[in-house]
XYZ file of C-alpha atoms in Angstrom:
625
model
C 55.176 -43.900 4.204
C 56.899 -41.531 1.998
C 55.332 -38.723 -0.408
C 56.355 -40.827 -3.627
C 54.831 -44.020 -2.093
C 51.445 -42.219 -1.113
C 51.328 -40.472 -4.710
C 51.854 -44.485 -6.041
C 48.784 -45.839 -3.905
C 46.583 -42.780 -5.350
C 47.498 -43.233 -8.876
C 46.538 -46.659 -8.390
C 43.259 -46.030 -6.511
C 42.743 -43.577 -9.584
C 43.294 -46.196 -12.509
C 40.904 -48.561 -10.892
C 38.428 -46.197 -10.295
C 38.881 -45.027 -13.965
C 38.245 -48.413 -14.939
C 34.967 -49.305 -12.891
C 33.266 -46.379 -14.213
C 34.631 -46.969 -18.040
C 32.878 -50.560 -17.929
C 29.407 -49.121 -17.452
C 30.189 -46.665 -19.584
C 31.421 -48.912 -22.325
C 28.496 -50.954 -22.032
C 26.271 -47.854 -22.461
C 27.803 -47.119 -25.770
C 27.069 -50.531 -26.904
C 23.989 -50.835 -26.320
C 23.080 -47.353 -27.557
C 24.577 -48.574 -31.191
C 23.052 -51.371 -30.778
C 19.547 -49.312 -30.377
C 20.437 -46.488 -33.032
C 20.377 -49.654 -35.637
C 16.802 -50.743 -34.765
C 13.982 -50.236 -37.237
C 11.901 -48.700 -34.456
C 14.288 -46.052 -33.839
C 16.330 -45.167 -37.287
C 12.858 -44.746 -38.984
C 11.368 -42.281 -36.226
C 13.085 -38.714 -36.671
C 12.379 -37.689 -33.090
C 13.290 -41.328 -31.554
C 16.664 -41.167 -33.140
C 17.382 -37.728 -31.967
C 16.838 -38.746 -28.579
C 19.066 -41.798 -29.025
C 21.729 -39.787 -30.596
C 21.908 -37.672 -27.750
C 22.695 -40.877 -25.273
C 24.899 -41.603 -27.650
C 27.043 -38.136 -27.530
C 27.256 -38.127 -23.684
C 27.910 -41.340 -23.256
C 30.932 -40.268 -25.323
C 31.723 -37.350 -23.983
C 31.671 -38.973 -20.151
C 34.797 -41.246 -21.597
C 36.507 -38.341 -22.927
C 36.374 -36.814 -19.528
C 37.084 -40.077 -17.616
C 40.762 -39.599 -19.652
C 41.593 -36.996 -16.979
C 41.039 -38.928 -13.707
C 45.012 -40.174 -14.044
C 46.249 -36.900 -14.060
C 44.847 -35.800 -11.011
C 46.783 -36.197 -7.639
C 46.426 -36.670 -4.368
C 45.957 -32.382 -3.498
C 43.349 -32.033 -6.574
C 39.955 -31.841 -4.473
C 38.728 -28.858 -6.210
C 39.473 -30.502 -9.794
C 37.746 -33.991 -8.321
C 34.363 -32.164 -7.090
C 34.394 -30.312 -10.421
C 34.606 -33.654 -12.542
C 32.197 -35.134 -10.481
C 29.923 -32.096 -11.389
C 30.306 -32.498 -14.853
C 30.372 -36.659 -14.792
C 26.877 -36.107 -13.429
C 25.429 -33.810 -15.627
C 27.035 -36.005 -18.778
C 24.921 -39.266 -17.049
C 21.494 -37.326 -16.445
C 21.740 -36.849 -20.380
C 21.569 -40.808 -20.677
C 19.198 -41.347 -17.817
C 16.620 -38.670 -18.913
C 16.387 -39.183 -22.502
C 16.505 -42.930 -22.063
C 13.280 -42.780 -19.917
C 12.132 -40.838 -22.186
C 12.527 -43.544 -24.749
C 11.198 -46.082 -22.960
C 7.534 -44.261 -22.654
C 7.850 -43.244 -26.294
C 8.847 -45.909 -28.207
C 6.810 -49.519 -28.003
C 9.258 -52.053 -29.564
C 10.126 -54.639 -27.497
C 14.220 -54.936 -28.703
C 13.812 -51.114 -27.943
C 12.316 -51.603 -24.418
C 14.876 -54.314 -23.723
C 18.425 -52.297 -24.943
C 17.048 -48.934 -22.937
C 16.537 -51.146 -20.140
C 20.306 -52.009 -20.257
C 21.188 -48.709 -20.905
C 19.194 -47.644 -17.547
C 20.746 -50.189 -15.615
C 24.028 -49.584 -16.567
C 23.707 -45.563 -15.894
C 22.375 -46.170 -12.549
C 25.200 -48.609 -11.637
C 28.039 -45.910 -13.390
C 26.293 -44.046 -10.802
C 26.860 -45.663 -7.745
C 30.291 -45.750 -8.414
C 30.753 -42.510 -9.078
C 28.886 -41.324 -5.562
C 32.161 -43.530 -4.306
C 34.408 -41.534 -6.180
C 36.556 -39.256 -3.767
C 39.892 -38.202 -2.733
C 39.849 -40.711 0.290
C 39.922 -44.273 -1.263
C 38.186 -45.575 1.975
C 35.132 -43.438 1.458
C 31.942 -44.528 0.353
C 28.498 -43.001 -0.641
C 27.105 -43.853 2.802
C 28.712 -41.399 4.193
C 27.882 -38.941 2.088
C 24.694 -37.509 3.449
C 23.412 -35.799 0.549
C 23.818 -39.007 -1.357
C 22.302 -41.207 1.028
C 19.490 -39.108 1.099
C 18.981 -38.818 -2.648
C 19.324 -42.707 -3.505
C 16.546 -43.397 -0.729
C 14.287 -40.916 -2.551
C 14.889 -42.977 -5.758
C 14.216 -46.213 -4.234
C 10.953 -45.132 -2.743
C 9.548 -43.223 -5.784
C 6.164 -44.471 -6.722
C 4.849 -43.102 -10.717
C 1.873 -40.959 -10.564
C 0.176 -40.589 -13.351
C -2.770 -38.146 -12.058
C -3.175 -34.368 -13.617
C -1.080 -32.338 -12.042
C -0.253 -28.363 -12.118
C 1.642 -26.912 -14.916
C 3.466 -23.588 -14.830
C 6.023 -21.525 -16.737
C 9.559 -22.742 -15.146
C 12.631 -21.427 -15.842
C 15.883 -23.815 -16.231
C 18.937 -22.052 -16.118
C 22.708 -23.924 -16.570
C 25.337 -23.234 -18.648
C 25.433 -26.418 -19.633
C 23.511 -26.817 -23.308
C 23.216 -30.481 -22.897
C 21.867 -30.438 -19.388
C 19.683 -27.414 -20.234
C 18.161 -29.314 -23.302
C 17.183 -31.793 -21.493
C 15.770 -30.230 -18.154
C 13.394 -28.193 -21.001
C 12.491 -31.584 -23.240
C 11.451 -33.231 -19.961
C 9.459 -29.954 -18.419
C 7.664 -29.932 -22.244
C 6.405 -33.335 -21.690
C 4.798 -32.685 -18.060
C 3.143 -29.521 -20.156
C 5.246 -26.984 -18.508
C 5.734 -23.758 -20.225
C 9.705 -23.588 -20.395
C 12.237 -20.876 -20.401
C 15.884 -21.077 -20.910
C 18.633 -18.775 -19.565
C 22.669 -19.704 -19.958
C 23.804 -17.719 -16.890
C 23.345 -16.615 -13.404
C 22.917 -12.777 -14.636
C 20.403 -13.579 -17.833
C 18.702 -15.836 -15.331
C 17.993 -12.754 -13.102
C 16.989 -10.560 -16.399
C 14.470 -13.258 -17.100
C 12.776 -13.787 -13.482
C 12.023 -9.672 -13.667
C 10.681 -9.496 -17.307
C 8.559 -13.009 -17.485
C 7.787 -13.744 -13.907
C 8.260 -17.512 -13.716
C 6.166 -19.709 -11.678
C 9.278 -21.855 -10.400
C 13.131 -21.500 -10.803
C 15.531 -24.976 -11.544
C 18.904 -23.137 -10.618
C 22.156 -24.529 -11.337
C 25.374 -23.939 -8.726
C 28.258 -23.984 -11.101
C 27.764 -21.481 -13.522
C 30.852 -18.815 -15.121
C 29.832 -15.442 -14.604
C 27.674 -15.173 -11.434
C 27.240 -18.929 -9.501
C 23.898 -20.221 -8.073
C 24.647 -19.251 -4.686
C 24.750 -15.753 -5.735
C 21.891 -15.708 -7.546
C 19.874 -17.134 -4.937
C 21.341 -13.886 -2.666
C 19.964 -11.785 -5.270
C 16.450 -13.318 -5.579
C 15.923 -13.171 -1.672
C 16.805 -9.515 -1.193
C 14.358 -8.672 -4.020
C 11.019 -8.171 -2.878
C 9.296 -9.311 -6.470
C 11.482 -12.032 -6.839
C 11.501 -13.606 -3.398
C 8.566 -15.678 -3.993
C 9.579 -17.291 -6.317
C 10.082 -20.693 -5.759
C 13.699 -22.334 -6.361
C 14.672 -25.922 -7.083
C 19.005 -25.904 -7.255
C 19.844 -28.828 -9.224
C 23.527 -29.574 -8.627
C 25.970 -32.089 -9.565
C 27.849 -30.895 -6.715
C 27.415 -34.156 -3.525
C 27.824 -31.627 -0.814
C 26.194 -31.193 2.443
C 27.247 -27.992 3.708
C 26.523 -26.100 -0.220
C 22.946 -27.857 0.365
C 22.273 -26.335 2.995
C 23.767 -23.211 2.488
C 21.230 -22.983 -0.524
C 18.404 -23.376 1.443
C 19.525 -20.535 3.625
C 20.222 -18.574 0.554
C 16.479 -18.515 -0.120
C 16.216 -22.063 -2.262
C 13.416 -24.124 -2.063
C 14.547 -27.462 -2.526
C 18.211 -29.188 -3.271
C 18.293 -32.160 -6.004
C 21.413 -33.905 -6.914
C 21.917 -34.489 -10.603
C 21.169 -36.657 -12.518
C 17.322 -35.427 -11.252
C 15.014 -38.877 -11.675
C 12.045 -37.223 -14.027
C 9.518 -38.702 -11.799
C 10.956 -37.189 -8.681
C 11.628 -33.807 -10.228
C 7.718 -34.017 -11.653
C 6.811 -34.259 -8.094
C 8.608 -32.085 -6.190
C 7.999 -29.652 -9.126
C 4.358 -30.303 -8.455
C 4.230 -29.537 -4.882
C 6.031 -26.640 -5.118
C 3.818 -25.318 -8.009
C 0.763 -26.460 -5.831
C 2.374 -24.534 -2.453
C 3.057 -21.312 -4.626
C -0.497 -21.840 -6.214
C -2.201 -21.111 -2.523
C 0.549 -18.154 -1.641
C -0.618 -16.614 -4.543
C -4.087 -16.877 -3.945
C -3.568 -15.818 -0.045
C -2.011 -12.449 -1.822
C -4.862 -12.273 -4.151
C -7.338 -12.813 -1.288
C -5.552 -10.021 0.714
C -4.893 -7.679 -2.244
C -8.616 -8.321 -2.489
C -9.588 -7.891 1.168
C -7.677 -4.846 1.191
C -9.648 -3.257 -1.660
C -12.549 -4.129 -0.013
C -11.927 -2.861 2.727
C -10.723 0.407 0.738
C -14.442 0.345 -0.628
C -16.070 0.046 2.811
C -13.960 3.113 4.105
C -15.333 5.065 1.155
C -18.742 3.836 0.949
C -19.574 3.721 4.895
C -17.130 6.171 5.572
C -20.128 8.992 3.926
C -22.122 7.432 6.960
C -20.222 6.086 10.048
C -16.954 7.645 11.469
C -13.785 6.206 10.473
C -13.570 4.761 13.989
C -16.389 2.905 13.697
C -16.004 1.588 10.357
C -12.231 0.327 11.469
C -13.570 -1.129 14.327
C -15.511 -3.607 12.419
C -12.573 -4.171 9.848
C -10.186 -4.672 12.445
C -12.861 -6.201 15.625
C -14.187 -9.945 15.365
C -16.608 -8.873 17.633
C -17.240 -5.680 16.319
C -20.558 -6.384 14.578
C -21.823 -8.801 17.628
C -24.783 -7.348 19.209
C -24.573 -5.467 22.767
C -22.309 -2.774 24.473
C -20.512 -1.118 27.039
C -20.997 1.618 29.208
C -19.546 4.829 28.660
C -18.734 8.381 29.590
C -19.243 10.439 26.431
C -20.737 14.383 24.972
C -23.125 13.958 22.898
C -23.817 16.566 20.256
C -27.275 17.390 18.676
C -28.375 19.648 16.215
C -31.479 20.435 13.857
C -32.456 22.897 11.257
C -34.699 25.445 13.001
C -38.295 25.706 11.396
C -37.474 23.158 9.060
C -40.728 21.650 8.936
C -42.263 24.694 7.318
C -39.074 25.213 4.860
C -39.946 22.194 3.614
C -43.480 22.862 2.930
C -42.331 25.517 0.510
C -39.768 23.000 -1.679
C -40.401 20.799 -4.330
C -38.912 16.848 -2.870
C -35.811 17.750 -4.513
C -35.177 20.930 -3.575
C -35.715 19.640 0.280
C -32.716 16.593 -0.974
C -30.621 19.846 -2.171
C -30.688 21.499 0.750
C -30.151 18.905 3.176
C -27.200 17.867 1.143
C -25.530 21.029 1.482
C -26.145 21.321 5.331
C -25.258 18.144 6.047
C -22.137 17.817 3.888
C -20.514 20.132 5.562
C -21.338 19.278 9.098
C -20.318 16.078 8.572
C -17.019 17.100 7.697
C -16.730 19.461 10.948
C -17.942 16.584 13.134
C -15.374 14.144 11.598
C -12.268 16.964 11.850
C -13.230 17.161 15.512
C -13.112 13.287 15.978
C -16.573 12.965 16.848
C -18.699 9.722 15.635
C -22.142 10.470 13.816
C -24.255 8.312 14.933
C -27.171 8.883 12.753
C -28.952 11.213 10.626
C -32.720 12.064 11.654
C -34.368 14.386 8.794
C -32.628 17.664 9.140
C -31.260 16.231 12.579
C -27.769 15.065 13.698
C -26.687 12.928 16.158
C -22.931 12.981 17.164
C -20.864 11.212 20.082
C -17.279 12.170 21.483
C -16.224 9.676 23.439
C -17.423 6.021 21.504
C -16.363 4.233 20.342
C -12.714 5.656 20.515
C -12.393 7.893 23.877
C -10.229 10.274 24.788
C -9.519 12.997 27.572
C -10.407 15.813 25.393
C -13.452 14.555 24.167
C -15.666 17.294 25.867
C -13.755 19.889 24.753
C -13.728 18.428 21.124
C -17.213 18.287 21.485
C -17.939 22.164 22.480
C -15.353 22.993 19.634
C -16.899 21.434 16.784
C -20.685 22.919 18.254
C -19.010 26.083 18.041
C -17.551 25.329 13.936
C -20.702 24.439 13.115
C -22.361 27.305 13.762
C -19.773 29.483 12.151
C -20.193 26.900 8.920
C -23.676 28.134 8.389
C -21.799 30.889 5.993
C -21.079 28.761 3.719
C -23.911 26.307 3.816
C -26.270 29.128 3.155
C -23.770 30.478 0.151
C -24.369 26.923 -0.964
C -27.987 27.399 -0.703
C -28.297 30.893 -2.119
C -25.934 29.430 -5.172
C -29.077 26.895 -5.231
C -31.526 29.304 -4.896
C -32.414 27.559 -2.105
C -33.592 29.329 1.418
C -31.127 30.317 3.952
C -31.340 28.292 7.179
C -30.104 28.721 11.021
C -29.494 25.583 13.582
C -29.458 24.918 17.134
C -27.216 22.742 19.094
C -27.543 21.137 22.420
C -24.816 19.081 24.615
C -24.251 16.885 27.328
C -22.043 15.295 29.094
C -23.245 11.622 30.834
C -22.813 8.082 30.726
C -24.539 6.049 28.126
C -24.347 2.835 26.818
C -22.272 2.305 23.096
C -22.328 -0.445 21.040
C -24.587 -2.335 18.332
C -27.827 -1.777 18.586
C -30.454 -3.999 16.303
C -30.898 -7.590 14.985
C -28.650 -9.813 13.728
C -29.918 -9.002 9.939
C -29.671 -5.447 10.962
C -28.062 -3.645 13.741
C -26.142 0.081 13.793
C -23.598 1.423 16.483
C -25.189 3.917 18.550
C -25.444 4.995 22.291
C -28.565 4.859 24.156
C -29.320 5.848 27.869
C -31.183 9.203 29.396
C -27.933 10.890 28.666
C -28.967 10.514 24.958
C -32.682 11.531 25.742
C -31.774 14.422 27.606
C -29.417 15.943 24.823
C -31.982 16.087 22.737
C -34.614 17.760 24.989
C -31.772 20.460 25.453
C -30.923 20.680 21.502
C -35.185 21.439 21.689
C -34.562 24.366 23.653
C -32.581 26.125 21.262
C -33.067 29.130 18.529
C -31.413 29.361 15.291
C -27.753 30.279 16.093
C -27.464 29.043 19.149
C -25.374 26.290 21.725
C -27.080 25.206 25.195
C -24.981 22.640 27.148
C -25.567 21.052 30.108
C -24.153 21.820 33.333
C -22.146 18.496 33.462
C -20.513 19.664 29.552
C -19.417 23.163 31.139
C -17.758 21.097 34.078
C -16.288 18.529 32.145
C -14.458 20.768 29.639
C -10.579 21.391 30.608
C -10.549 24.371 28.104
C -11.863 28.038 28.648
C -15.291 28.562 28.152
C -17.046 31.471 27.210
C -20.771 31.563 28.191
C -24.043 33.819 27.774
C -26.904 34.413 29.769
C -27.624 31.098 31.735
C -31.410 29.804 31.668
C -33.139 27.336 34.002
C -35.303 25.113 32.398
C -37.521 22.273 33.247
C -37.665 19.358 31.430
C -39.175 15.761 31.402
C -37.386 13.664 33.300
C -36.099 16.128 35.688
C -36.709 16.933 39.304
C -35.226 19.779 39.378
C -35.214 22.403 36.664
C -31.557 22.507 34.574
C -29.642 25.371 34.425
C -28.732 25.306 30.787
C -25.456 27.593 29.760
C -25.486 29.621 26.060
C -22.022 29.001 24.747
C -20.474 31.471 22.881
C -16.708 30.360 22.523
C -14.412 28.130 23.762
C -9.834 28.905 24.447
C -7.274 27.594 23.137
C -5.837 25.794 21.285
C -9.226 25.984 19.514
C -9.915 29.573 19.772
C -13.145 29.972 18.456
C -16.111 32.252 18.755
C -19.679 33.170 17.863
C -20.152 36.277 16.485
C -22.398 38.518 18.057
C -25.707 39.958 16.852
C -26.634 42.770 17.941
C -30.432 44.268 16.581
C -31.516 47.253 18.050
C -35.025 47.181 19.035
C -37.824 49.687 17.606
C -41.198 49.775 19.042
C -44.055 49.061 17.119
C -46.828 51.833 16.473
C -49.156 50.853 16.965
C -48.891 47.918 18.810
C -50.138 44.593 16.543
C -52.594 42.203 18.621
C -51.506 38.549 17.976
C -52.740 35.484 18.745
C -50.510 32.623 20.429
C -51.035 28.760 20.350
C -48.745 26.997 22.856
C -46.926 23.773 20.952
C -46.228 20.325 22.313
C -44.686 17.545 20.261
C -44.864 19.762 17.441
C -48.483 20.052 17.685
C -50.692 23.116 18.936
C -51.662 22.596 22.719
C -53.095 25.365 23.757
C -54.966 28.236 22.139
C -56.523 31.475 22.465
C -53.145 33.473 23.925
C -53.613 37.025 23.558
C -50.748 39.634 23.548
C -49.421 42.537 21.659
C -46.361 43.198 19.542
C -44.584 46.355 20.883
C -41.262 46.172 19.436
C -38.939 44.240 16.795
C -35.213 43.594 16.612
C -34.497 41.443 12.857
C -36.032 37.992 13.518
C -37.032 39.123 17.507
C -40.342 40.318 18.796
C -41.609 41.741 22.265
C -44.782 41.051 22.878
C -46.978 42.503 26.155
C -49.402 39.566 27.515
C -50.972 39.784 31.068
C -51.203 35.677 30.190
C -48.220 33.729 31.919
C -46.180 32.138 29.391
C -43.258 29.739 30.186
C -39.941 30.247 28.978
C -38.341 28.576 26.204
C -41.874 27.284 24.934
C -42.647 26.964 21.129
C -45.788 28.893 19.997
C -47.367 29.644 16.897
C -47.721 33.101 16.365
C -50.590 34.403 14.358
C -51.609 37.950 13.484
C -49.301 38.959 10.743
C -49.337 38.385 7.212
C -48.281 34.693 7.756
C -48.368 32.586 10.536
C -44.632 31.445 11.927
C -43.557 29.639 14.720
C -41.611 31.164 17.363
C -39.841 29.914 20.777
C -39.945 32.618 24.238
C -36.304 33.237 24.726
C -37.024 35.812 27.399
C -38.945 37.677 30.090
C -39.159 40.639 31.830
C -42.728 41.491 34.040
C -44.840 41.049 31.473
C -42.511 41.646 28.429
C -41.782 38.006 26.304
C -39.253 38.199 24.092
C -40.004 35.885 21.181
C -37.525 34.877 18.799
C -38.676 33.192 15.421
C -37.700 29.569 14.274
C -39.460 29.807 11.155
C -38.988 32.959 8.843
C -39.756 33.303 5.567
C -38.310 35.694 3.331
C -41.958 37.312 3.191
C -42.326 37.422 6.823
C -38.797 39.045 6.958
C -39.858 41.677 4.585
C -42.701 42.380 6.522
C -41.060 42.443 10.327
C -38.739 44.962 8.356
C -41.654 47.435 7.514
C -43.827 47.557 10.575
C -44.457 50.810 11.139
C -41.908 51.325 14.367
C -39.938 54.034 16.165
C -36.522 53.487 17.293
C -36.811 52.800 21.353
């Protein structure tokens, strides 16, 4: 068959085609004068509008039908472009005749739309058989196929559904128009954009809640568009219908891979577009309320750091963000240092502040020990009075966590500067702690009720600790024997004591720290006092203390020297080392813990001065020794 002969076939397959699709079309326009003539509609300003715009496509679709004979057997691009614009032209008649039919009663009205309907949707099945290849039918067009099943198995819901703001965008007036007069009716909030580039202006400045996208647009096409929208973060989640004239498999799916979320042919059935508007609206509904719930979460969240951050450490309070089990009751066993310190003498500082004052000073002590602890990693476990409790080691551990341990024991005596510059700013008294430290296992975890519970450790690691910290004098840092071994950093000790204490066998050779290597590099300074002998010696009385409360009295001994807050006192009465006492005699009363002891020479050293027993200790009558 030659070229000529081929080119003769085609321009025959053309003309016929031509002609099928004019008949419908023909039929369209007479019915649609037909309905333009009826009382119902010429007397209703709205009504006719409508009907007047069926009218003007159905016109324009034969004015473009005048082109099919010119096209040849090589024109595939021109054919899928008519076909574009053939079925934007028919969704004019289809939309704003359904339109008509729920507006408009009158039965001659009812009957000529139904007409019109019928002969749009059969103009339409010829045209989805309109192609280069005579032999080719809709069927195998997949996209088609697909489409005329939805229509067939469309049921009309009439239930409330969502509205949004939706943004149609086509460069087609006509096809715009209508898209916006059908959205109005469902309620939608509508927006209009002509092109691919205003479309994108649009989506940043209003934020729609959905996106109908046409492909074939001048300036910037729907494909690229839809690039655009899924590279931008804030625009991404948007979701986008494409509504296309364009029967095409492969650009369908090449749109969904671009980002869109659904593919309709046009012309769009109002009832299917309602829904599959609808379930996109509802889908984009919950994703925004997931990112409200998480926006939420995460602020609360932000809100537990800062509240519970002033009392747990950060690693606990992550722990139960981040743990489903991480409020359930129970524990683990662990290796850990545990850190305690108290205010020494703070009983009797309080006596001499008003409630608030006590708050004040407190405040200021713990406020900046708290910090220390937290710098060093260490977990405070709870705050007892004027005590602390700290763990290294639980619930995060580490390898260093002795040495992080000794380090921040060692800060927090050299912060006692500026806590007491705090309290002198307060007028508040100055105040001295002790520290004690070991090194054990213990069991960590939640310890409590369901209705109330707090993370702590517990074990005679824990007991122990704080039987050490009891051992202490303002100033100073006892640790354990099992804390010195554990530590992997240099450690600088003092004079060792051996101590017993409940719960031990044996007694415990306690070690004074007084600085630990690098990389912390940190150490106590040293006080020295030089002693001066009292004279005449000053009889006192002792009472030995247990549990804070007076044991024993009737001690006898004498004061024969004084070095700042330190006393020697002479007693021929035994007197065990590292016991409280309560030491009367001098102008006031004040507690005082034996630190030392040589023959019958106690060294006492006070826990509880007050500026008027400071004053005093500073004018004994002495002699330099």
């Amino acid at each position: 068959m030659t070229l000529d002969d081929k080119e003769r076939i085609f321009k025959a397959y053309l003309d016929d085609k031509r002609q099928s699709l004019q008949a419908p079309l023909a039929s369209v326009a007479a019915y649609t004068e037909s309905l333009l003539e009826l009382p119902a509609i010429a007397g209703d300003g709205a009504l006719l509008a409508d009907a007047q715009r069926i009218a003007r496509a159905a016109a324009e679709i034969l004015d473009v039908l005048q082109v099919v004979s010119t096209l040849s057997v090589t024109s595939q691009t021109e054919i899928s472009r008519l076909r574009h614009d053939l079925r934007n032209a028919i969704g004019l008649v289809d939309g704003y005749s359904e339109m008509l039919m729920e507006d408009c009663d009158a039965a001659e009205a009812q009957a000529f739309l139904s007409q019109i309907r019928h002969q749009s949707r059969l103009f339409q099945e010829r045209l989805d058989g309109f192609s280069l290849q005579a032999t080719e039918s809709a069927k195998a067009d997949p996209i088609a196929a697909m489409f005329q099943s939805f229509k067939r198995g469309i049921i009309r819901d009439d239930k409330d559904h969502l509205t949004g703001s939706i943004l149609v965008v086509d460069d087609n007036d006509s096809s715009r128009d209508l898209l916006a007069h059908q959205l109005q009716r469902q309620d939608h909030m509508v927006i209009e954009a002509a092109s691919g580039e205003r479309c994108l202006e649009v989506m940043r400045s209003a934020n729609p809640d959905l996106v109908l996208l046409d492909l074939v647009m001048p300036d910037m096409n729907g494909y690229e568009v839809l690039q655009v929208i899924r590279s931008d973060e804030a625009l991404r989640r948007i979701p986008v219908i494409v509504v296309s004239g364009m029967q095409d498999e492969e650009g369908a799916v090449r749109c969904i891979d671009a980002g869109a979320s659904d593919y309709l042919l046009k012309p769009v059935n109002a009832t299917l577009l309602r829904a599959r508007i609808g379930a996109l609206l509802e889908a984009k509904r919950w994703q925004d309320r997931e990112r409200e719930y998480l926006a939420e979460l995460e602020k609360s969240q932000r809100f537990i750091r800062k509240v519970f951050g002033r009392y747990l450490s950060d690693e606990i309070v992550q722990r139960l963000l981040d743990d489903n089990n991480g409020l359930s009751m129970g524990g683990e066993r662990r290796t850990v240092t545990i850190l305690m310190a108290d205010i020494r003498g703070f009983s009797a500082i309080s006596e001499q502040l008003a409630p608030e004052q006590c708050v004040q000073l407190l405040n200021n002590y713990l406020g900046v020990m708290t910090e220390i602890i937290q710098r060093y990693r260490g977990t405070v476990d709870e705050f007892v009075g004027d005590g602390i409790l700290a763990i290294f080691g639980a619930p995060v551990s580490d390898k260093d966590d002795c040495d992080r341990a000794l380090a921040c024991a060692l800060a927090m005596q050299l912060a006692i500067k500026e806590v007491n510059a705090r309290n002198r700013a307060d007028n508040l008294p100055e105040i001295a702690i002790g520290i004690g430290l070991n090194t054990g296992d213990v069991v960590a975890g939640n310890i409590g009720s369901e209705l109330r519970s707090k993370y702590g450790v517990v074990g005679h690691n824990v007991n122990l600790t704080g039987r050490i910290e009891s051992c202490t004098v303002g100033g100073q840092i006892l640790a354990s024997p099992a804390t010195v071994a554990a530590a992997s950093v240099e450690v600088l000790t003092g004079k060792g004591v051996a101590v017993d204490l409940k719960g031990m066998v044996e007694p415990l050779e306690l070690a004074e720290i007084l600085g630990v290597g690098l990389p912390y590099d940190l150490l106590l300074e040293s006080v020295q006092c030089q002693w001066q002998a009292v004279q005449p010696p000053i009889a006192l009385k002792l009472s030995l203390m247990a549990a804070k409360q007076v044991a024993d009295q009737g001690l006898t001994g004498l004061l024969v020297a004084v070095a700042g807050e330190q006393l020697r006192l002479q007693s021929t009465e035994p007197l065990a080392l590292l016991a409280d006492v309560r030491v009367e005699g001098l102008t006031e009363s004040c507690y005082a813990k034996i630190t030392d002891k040589q023959d019958d020479i106690y060294t006492l050293t006070v826990t509880s001065a007050t500026v008027a027993l400071r004053d005093e200790l500073s004018k004994l009558p002495t002699l330099t020794s």
